[in-house]
Short mmCIF file of C-alpha atoms in Angstrom, two decimals:
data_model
loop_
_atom_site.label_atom_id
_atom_site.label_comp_id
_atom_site.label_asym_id
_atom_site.label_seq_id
_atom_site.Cartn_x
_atom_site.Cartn_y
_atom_site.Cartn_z
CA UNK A 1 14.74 -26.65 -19.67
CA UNK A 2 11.52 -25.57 -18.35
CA UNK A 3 11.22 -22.13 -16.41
CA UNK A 4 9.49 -22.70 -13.32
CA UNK A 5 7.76 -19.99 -11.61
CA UNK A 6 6.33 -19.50 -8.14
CA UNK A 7 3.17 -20.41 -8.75
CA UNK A 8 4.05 -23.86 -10.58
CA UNK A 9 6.75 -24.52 -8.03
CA UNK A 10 5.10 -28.00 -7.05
CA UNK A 11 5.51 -27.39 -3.31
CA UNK A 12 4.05 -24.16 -3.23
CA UNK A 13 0.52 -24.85 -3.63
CA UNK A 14 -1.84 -21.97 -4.00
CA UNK A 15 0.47 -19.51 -4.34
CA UNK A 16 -0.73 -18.10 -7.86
CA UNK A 17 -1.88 -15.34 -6.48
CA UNK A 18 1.78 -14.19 -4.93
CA UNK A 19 3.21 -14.02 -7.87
CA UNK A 20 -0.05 -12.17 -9.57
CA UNK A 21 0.80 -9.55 -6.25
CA UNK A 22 4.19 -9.09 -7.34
CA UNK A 23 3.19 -8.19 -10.92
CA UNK A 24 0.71 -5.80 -9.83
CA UNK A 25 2.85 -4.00 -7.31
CA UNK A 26 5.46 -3.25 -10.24
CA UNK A 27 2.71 -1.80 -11.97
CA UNK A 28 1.72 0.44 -8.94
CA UNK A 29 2.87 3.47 -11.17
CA UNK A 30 4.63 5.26 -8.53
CA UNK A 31 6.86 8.09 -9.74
CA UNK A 32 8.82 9.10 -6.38
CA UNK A 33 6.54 11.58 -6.07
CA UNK A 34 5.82 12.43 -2.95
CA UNK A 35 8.73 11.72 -1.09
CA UNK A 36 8.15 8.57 2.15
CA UNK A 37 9.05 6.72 4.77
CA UNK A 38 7.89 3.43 5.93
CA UNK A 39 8.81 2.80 9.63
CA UNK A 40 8.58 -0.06 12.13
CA UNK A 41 6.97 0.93 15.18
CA UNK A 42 6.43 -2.23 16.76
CA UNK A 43 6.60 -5.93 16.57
CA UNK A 44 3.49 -5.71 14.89
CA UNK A 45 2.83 -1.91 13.62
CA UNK A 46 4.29 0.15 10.92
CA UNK A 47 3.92 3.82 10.06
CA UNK A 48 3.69 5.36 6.40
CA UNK A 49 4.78 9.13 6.13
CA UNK A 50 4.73 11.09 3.31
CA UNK A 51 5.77 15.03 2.62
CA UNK A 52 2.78 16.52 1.25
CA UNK A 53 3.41 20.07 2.15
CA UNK A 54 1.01 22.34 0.89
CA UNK A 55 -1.72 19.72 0.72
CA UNK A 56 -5.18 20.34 3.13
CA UNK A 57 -6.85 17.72 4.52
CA UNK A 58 -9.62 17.96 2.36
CA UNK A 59 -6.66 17.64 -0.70
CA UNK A 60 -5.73 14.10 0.35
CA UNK A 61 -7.76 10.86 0.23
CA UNK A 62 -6.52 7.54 1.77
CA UNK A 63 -8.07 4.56 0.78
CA UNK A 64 -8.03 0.64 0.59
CA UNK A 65 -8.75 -1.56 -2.35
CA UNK A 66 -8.18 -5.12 -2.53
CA UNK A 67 -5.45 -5.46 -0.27
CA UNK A 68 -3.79 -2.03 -1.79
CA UNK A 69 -3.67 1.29 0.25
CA UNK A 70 -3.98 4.07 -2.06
CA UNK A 71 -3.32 7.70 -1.10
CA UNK A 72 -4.55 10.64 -3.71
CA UNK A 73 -3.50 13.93 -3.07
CA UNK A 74 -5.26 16.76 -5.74
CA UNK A 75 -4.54 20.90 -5.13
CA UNK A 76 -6.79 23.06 -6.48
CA UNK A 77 -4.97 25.42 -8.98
CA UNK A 78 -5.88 28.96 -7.85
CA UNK A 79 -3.25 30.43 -9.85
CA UNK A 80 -5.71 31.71 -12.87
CA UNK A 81 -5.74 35.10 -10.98
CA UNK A 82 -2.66 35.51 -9.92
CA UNK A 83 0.65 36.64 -12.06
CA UNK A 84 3.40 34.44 -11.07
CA UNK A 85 7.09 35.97 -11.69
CA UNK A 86 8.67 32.81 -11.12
CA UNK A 87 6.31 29.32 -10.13
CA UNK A 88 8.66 26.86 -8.57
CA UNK A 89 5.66 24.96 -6.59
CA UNK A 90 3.28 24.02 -8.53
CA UNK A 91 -0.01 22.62 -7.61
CA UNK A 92 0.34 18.69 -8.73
CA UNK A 93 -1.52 15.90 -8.20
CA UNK A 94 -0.39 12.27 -6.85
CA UNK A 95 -1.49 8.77 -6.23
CA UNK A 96 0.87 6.36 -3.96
CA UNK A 97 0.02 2.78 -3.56
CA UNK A 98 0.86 0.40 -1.23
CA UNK A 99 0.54 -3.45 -1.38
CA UNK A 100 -0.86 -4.81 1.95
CA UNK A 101 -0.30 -8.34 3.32
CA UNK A 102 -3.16 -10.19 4.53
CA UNK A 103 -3.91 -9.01 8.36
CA UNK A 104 -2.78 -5.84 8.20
CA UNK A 105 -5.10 -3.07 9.14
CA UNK A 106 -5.03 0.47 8.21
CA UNK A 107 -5.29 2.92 11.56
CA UNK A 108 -5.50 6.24 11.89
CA UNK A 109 -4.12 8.92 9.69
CA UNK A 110 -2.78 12.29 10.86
CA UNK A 111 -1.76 15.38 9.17
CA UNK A 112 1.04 17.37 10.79
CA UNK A 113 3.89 19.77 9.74
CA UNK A 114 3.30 19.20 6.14
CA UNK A 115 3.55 15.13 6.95
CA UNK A 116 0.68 12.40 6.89
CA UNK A 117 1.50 10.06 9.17
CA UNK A 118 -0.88 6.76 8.16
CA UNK A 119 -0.54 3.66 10.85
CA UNK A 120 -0.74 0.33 10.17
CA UNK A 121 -1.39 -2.78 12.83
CA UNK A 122 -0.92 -6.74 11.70
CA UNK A 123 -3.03 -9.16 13.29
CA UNK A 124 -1.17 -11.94 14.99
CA UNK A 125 -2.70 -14.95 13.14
CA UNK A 126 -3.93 -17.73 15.19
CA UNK A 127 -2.05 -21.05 14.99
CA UNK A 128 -4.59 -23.58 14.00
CA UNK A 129 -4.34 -27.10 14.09
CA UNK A 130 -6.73 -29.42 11.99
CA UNK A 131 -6.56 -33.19 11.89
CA UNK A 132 -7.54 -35.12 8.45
CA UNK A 133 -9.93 -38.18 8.97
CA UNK A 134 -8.48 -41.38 6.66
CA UNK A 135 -11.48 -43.32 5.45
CA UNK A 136 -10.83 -46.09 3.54
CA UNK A 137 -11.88 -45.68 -0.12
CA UNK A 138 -14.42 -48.38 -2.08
CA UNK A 139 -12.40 -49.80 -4.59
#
């Protein structure tokens, strides 16, 4: 018996790249690390929060690469000078990725209270209609 995936399904037709998503985004290497939400704020809008206490603005990067948001936080490790008795936070690095449909649009991103609050909008695609011409073929 042959296996069929969802990009041979025969009704699914250009679909490849779904199921080329899907492996990617168990790849995304994410370690729980920091902790996040994902919220619906509207029909159409969604908003990504992460706990990055301790991270500055200029710490955290957000950006978006073929259809993937990607958000880098990096500390710098001032601890050379200091003597630490006990270190239970350390200064760590991450990288969180998200897979993005098509339409959706990164808005703005906030810092607040040790949270970054990063809002997404998706476009309402338009319905389109398009009629196929039948010419007869020369045979």
């Amino acid at each position: 018996m042959t296996k069929l995936t969802l990009g041979t399904h025969p009704y699914l037709l250009g679909f490849e790249q779904l199921e080329r998503l899907v492996e990617r985004t168990a790849k995304t290497g994410n370690d729980g690390y920091p902790p996040y939400n994902i919220e619906q704020t509207s029909d159409r809008s969604y908003r990504i929060t992460l706990a990055v206490a301790g991270f500055a603005e200029d710490d955290l990067a957000i950006t978006v690469e073929d259809n993937q948001l990607v958000i880098r936080g990096r500390q710098n490790d001032d601890g050379e000078d200091r003597i630490y008795l006990h270190r239970g936070i350390a200064a760590r690095q991450f990288q969180r990725s998200f897979v993005l449909a098509d339409g959706v649009d990164v808005g703005e991103a906030i810092i607040e209270n040790g949270l970054l609050h990063v809002d997404l909008t998706r476009k309402v695609p338009e319905s389109v209609v398009q009629t196929i011409k039948i010419r007869k073929g020369t045979s």
